[in-house]
Short mmCIF file of C-alpha atoms and ligand atoms in Angstrom, two decimals:
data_model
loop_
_atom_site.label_atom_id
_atom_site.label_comp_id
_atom_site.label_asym_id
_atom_site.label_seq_id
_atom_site.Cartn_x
_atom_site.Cartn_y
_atom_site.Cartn_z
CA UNK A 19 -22.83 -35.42 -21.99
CA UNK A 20 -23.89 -35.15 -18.11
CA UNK A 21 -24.93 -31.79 -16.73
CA UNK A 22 -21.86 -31.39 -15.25
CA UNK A 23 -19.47 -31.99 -18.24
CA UNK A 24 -21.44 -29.45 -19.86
CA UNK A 25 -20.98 -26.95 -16.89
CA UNK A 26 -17.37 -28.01 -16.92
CA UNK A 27 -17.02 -27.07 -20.81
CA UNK A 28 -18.80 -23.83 -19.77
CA UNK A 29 -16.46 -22.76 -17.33
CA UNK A 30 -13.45 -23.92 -19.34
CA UNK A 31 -14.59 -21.62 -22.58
CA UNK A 32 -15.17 -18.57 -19.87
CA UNK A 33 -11.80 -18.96 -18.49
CA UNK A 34 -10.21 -19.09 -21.84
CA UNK A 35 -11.95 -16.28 -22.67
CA UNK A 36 -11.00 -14.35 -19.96
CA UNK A 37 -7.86 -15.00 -20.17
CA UNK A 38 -7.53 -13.68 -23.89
CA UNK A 39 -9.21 -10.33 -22.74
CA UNK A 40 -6.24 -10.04 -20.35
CA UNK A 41 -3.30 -11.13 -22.80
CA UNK A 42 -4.65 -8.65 -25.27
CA UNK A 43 -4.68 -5.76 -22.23
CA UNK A 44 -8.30 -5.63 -22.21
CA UNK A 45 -9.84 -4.47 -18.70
CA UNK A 46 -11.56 -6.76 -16.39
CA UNK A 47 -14.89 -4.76 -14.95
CA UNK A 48 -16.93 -5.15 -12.07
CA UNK A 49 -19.85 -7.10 -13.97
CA UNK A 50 -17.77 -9.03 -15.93
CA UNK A 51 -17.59 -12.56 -15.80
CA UNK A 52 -14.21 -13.51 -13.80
CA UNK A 53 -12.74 -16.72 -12.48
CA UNK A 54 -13.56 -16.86 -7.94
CA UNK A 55 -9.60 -17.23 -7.87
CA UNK A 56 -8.99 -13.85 -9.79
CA UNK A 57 -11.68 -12.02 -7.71
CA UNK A 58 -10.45 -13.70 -4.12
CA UNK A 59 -6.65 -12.85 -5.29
CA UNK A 60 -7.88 -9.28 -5.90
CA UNK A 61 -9.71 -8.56 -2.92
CA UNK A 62 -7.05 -9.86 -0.40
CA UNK A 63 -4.91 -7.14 -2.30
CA UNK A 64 -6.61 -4.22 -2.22
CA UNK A 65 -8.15 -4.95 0.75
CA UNK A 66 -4.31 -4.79 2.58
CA UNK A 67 -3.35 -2.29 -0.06
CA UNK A 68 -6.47 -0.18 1.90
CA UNK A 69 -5.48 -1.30 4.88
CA UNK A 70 -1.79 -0.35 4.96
CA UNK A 71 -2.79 3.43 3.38
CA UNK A 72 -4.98 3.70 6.88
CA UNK A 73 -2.64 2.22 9.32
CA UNK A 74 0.17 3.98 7.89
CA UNK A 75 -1.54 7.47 8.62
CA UNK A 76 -0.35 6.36 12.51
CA UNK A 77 3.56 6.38 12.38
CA UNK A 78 3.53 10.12 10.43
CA UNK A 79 0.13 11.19 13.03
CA UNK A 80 2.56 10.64 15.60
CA UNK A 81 4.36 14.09 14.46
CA UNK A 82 1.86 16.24 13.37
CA UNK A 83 1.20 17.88 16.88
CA UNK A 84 5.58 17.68 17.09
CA UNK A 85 6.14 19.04 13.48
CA UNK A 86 9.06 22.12 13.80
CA UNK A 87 7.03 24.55 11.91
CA UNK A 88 3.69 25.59 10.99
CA UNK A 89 4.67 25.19 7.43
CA UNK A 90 5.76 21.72 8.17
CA UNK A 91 2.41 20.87 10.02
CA UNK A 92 0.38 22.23 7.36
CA UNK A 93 2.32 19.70 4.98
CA UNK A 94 2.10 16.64 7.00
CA UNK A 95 -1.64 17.18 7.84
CA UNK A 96 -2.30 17.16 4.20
CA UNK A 97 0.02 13.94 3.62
CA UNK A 98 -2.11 12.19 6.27
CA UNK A 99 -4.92 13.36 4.89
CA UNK A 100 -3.87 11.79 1.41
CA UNK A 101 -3.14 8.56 2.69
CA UNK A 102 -7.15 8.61 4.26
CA UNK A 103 -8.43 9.00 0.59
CA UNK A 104 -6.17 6.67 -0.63
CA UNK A 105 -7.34 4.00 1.98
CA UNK A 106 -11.05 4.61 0.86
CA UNK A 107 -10.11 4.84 -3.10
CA UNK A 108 -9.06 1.09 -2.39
CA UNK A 109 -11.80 0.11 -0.07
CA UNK A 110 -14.24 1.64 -2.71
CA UNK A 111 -12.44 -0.61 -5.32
CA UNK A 112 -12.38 -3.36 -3.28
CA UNK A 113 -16.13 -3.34 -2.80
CA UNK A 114 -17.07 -3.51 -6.37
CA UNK A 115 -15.55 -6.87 -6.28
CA UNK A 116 -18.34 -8.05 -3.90
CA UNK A 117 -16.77 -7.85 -0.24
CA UNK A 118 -18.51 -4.90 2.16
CA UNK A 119 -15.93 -2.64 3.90
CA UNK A 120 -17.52 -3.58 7.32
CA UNK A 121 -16.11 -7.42 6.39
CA UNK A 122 -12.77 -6.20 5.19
CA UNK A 123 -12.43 -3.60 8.67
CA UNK A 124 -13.43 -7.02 10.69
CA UNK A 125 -10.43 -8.68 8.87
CA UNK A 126 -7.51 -6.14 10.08
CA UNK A 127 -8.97 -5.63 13.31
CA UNK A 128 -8.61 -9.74 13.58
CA UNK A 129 -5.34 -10.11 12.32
CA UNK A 130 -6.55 -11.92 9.32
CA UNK A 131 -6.13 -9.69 7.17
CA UNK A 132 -2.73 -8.30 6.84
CA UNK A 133 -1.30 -5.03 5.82
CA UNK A 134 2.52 -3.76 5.11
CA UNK A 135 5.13 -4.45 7.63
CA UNK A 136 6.64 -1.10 6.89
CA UNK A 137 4.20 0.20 9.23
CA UNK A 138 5.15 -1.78 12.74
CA UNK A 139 8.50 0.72 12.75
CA UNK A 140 8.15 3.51 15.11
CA UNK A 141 8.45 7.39 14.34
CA UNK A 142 11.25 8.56 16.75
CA UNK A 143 12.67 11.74 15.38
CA UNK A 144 11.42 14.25 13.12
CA UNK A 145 14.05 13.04 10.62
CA UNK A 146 12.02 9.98 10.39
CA UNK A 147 8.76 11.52 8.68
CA UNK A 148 11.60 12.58 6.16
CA UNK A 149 13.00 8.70 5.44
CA UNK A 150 8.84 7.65 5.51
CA UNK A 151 8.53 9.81 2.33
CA UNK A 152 11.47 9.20 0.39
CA UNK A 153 11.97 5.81 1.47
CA UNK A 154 8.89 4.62 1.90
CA UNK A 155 6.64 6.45 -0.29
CA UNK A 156 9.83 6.18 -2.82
CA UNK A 157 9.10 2.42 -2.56
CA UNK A 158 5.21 2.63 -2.71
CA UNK A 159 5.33 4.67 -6.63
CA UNK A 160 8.11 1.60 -7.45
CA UNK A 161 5.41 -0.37 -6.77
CA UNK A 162 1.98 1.41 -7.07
CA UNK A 163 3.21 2.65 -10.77
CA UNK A 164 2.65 -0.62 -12.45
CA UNK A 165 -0.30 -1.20 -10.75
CA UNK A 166 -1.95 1.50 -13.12
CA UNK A 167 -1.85 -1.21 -15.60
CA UNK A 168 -2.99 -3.60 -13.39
CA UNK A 169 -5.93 -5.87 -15.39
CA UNK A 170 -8.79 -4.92 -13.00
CA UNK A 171 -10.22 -1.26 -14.22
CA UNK A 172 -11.60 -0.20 -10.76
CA UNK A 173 -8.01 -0.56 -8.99
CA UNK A 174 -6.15 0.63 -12.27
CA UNK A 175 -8.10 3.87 -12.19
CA UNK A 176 -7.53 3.96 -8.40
CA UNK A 177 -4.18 3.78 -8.38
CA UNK A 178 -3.44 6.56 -11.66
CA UNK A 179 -4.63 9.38 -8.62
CA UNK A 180 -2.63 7.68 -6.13
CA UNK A 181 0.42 7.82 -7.93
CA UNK A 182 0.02 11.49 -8.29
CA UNK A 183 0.12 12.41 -5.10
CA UNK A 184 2.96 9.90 -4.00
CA UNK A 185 5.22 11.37 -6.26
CA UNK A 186 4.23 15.26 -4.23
CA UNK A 187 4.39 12.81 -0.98
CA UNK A 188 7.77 11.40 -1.98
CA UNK A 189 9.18 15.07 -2.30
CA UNK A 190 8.50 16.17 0.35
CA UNK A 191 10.37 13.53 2.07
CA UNK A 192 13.06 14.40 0.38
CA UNK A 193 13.34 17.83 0.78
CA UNK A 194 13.03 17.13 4.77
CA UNK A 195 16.25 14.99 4.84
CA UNK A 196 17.58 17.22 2.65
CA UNK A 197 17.55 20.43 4.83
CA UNK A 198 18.23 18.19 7.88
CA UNK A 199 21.42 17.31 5.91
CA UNK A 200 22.58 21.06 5.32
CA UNK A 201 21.91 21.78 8.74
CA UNK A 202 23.76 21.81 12.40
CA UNK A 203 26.07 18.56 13.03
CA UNK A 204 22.92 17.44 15.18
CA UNK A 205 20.69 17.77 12.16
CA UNK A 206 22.80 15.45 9.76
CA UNK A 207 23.21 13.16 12.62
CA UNK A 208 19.22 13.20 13.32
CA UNK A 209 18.81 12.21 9.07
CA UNK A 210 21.43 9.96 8.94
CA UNK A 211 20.15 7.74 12.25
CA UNK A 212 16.78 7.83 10.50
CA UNK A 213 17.98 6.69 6.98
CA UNK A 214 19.57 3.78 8.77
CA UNK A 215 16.88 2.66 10.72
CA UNK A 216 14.44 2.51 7.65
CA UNK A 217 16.13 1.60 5.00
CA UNK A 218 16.24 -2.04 5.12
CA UNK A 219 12.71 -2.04 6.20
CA UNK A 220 11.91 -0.33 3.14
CA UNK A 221 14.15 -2.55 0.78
CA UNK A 222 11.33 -5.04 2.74
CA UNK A 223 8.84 -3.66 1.87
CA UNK A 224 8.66 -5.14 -1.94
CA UNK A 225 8.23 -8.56 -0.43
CA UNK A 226 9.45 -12.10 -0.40
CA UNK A 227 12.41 -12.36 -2.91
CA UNK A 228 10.91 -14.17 -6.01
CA UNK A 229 11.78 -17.69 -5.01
CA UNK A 230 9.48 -17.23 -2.24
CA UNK A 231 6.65 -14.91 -3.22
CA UNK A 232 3.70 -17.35 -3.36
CA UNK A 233 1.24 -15.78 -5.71
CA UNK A 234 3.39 -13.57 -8.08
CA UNK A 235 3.41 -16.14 -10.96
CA UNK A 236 -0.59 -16.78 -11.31
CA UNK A 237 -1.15 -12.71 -10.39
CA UNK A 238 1.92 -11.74 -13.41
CA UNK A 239 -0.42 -14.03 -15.51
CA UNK A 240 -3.68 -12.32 -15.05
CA UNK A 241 -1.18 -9.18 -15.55
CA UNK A 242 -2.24 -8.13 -11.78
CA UNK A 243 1.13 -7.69 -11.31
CA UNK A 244 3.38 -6.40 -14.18
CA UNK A 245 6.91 -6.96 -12.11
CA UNK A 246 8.01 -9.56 -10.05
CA UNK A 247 9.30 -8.27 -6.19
CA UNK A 248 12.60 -8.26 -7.10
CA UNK A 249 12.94 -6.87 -10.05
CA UNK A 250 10.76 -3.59 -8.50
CA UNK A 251 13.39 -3.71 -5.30
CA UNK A 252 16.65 -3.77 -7.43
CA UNK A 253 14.63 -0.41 -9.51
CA UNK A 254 14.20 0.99 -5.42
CA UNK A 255 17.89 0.14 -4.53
CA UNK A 256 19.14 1.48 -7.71
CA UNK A 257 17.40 4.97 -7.51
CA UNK A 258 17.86 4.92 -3.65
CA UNK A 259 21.84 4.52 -4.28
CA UNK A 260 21.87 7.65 -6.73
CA UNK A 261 19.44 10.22 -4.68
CA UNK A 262 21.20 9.46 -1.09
CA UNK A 263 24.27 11.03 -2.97
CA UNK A 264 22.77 14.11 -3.01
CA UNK A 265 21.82 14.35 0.43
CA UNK A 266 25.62 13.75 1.47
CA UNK A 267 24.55 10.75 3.59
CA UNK A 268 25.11 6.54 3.56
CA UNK A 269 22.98 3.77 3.56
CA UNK A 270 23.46 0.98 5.76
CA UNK A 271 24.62 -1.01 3.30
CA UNK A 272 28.68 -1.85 2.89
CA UNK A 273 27.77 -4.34 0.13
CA UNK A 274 25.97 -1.65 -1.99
CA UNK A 275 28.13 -1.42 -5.00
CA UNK A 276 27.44 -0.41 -8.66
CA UNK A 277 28.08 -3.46 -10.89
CA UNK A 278 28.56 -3.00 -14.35
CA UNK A 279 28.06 -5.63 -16.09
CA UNK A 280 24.88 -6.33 -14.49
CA UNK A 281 24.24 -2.14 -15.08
CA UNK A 282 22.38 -2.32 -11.13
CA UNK A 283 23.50 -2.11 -8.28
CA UNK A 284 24.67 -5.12 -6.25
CA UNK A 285 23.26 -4.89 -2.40
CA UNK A 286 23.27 -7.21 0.57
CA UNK A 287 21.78 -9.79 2.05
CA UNK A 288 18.37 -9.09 2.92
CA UNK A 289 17.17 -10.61 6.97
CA UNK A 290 13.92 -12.36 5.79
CA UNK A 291 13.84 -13.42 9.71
CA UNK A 292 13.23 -9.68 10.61
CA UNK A 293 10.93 -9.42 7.65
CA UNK A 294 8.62 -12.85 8.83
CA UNK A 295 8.86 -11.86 12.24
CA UNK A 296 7.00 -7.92 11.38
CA UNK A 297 4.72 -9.96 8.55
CA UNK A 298 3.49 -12.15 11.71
CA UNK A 299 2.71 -9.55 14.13
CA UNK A 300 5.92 -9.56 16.16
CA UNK A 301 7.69 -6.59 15.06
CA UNK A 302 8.18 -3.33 17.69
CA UNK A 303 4.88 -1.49 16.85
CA UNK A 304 2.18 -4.21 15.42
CA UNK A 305 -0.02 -4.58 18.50
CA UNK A 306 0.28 -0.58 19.18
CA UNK A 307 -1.24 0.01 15.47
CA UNK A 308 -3.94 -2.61 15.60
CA UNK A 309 -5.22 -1.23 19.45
CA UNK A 310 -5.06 2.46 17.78
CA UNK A 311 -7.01 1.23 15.00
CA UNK A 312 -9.61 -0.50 17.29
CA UNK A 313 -9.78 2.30 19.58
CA UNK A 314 -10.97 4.44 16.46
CA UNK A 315 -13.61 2.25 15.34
CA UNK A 316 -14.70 1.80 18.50
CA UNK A 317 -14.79 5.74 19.14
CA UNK A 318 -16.25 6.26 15.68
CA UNK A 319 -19.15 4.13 16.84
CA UNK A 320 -21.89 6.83 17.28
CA UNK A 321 -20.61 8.93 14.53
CA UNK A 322 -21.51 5.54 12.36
CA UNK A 323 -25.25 5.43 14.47
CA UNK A 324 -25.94 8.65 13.84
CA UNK A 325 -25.59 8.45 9.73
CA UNK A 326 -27.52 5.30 9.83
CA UNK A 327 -30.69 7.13 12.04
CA UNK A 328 -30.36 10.41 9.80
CA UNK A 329 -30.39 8.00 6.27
CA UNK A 330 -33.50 5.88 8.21
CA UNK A 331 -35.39 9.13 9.02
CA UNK A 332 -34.73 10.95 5.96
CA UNK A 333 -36.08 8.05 3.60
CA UNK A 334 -39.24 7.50 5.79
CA UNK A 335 -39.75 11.54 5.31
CA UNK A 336 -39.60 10.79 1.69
CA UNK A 337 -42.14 7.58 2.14
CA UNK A 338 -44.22 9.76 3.99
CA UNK A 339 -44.23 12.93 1.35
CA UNK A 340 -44.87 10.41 -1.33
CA UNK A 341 -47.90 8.96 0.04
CA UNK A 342 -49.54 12.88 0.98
CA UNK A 343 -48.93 13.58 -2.79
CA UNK A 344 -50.43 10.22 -3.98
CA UNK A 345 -53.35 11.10 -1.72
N1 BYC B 406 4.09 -6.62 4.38
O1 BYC B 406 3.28 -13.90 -2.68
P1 BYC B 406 3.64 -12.55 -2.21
C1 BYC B 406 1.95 3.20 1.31
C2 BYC B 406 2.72 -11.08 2.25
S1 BYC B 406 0.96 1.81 1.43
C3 BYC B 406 3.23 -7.55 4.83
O2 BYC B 406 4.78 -11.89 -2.89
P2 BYC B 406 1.80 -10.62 -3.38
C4 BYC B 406 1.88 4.30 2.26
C5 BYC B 406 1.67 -11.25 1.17
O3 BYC B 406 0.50 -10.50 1.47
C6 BYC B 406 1.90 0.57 0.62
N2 BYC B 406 2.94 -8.70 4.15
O4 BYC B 406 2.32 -11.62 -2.25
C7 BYC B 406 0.75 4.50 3.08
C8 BYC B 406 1.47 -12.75 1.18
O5 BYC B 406 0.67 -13.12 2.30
P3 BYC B 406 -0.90 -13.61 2.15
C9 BYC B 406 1.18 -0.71 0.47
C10 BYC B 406 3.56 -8.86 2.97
O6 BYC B 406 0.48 -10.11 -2.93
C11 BYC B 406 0.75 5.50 4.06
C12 BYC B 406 2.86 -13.26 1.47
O7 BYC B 406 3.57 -12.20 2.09
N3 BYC B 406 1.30 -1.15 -0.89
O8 BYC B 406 2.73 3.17 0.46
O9 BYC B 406 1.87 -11.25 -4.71
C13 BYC B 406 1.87 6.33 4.22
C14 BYC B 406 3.60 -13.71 0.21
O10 BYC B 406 3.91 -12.58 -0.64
C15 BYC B 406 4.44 -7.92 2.43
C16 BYC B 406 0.61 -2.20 -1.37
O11 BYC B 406 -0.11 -2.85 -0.65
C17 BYC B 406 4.72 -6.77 3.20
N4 BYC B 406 5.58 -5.82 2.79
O12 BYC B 406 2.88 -9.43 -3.37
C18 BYC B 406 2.97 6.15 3.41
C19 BYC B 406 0.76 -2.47 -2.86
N5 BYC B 406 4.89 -8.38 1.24
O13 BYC B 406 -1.66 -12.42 1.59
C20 BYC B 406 2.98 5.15 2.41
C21 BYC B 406 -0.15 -3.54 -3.38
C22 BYC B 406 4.29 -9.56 1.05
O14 BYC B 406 -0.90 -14.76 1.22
N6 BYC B 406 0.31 -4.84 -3.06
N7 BYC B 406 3.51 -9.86 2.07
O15 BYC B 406 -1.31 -13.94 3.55
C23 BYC B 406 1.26 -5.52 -3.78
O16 BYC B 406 1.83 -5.01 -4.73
C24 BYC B 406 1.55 -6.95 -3.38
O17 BYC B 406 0.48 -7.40 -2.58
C25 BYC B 406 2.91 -7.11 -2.65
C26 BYC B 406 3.03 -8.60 -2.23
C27 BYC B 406 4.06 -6.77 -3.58
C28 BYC B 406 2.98 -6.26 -1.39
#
């Protein structure tokens, strides 16, 4: 056999291998062997997963300084604050695959990289930090829940804490619209404006529809993903079509009907044209988030220089003790 049949055989019993650890739900760790296309697949992923956590702190920033009451600031400051740790969670998982955060930053800044469309929408009402947490953070748990069964351990165990504070995140959302909705004609009218602007957006947000989604049969396989994009958007536009009862309000949706022999809820047509057109950096806010997110790294320069001086001087004070000792 030539040398490289024998490597071939190698990599052939590795990947089989592999590949039985994942069927029987055994978890993939950061020194374990893995095939480049599982690691590559994973790091675009959590890498935009990070990505999207950071830029969406921008749209909800926007009303922090706006926010109607201090209890209301005191909530959303906390919010943004969660989506920060969530951002470095995933960059922290991320990195045990191999890539270094200063790569992955380089990617979004470029454009390479890409991160949720949700986030190009802008924040124009207060109503709107409302529809980001029950909408869109109602869409994020759809998704993000499965993910805690996702094959590779370090994004598995990222996501579990995640999820728990979505679902607080989510809430509050709710509970926005749903005083807006009890409230003055103007109020309901605010909620209702909001709910219509971000809805489809958020139906979106799940994805190309199945026929399109280019990588969710090989990532279903290595159990990366546990749902396809459409079956997790019919769960949204199912619970979505119960809770907006409650609030009294519509979506903007006439075909949204309950259909029971399918027991979901039929909806209509999504516009994939809108959804390319955000996904390729044409929608209303995409160059507004990347310049904000320049500007901070950019800003954050010296804070960055001054860690890496303190770290150099502290571990040539410890050279420098060592050697009086050993004297
Ligand atoms: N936006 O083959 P597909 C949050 C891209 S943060 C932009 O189905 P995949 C929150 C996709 O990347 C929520 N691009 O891909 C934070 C691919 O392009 P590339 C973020 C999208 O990966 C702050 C191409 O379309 N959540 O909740 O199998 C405040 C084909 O798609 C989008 C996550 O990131 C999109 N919406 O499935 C409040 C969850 N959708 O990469 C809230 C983790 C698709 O080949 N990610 N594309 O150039 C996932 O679950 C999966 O990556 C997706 C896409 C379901 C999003």
């Amino acid at each position: 056999m030539s040398d490289s049949t024998t490597q071939q055989t190698a990599l052939h019993s590795l990947e089989e291998k592999f590949q039985e650890k994942i069927d029987a739900d055994i978890r993939i760790e950061p020194k374990d062997w893995m095939p480049e296309a599982y690691r590559k697949t994973l790091i675009r992923q959590i890498g935009q997963h990070a990505h999207s956590e950071i830029v969406g702190m921008l749209p909800e920033g926007n009303w922090i300084t706006r926010a109607p009451s201090l209890k209301r600031k005191a909530i959303l400051l906390a919010k943004v604050q969660d989506e920060a740790g969530h951002g470095l969670y995933l960059y922290s998982a991320a990195e045990t695959l191999g890539v270094d955060r200063d790569t992955m930053v380089e990617e979004l800044h470029s454009g390479k990289a890409k991160y949720s469309s949700i986030f190009n929408y802008p924040t124009i009402s207060w109503a709107d930090i409302g529809a980001i947490g029950w909408l869109v953070d109602g869409a994020a748990i759809l998704n993000q829940i499965p993910i805690c069964r996702c094959s590779y351990g370090p994004y598995a165990r990222a996501m579990m804490r995640i999820c728990k504070e979505e679902s607080f995140h989510q809430r509050q959302g709710f509970e926005i619209l749903l005083t807006l909705s009890r409230g003055s004609e103007a109020q309901r009218a605010m909620a209702q404006d909001s709910i219509n602007r971000w809805y489809w957006p958020a139906v979106m947000m799940f994805g190309p529809s199945d026929t399109d989604s280019t990588h969710s049969a090989q990532s279903m396989a290595w159990k990366i993903k546990r749902f396809s994009n459409d079956e997790l958007r019919q769960r949204f536009v199912d619970m979505i079509a119960e809770q907006i009862k409650v609030l009294g309000l519509t979506v903007p949706d006439p075909d949204l009907k309950w259909n029971e022999a399918r027991g979901h809820y039929d909806f209509g047509p999504i516009d994939w044209d809108e959804f390319w057109n955000v996904v390729k950096g044409n929608g209303p806010c995409n160059k507004q988030r990347l310049e904000a997110r320049v500007k901070a790294w950019e800003d954050g320069e010296w804070v960055r220089d001054a860690a890496v001086a303190y770290a150099e001087k502290k571990a040539k004070r410890k050279g420098e003790d060592k050697a009086t000792q050993a004297a």
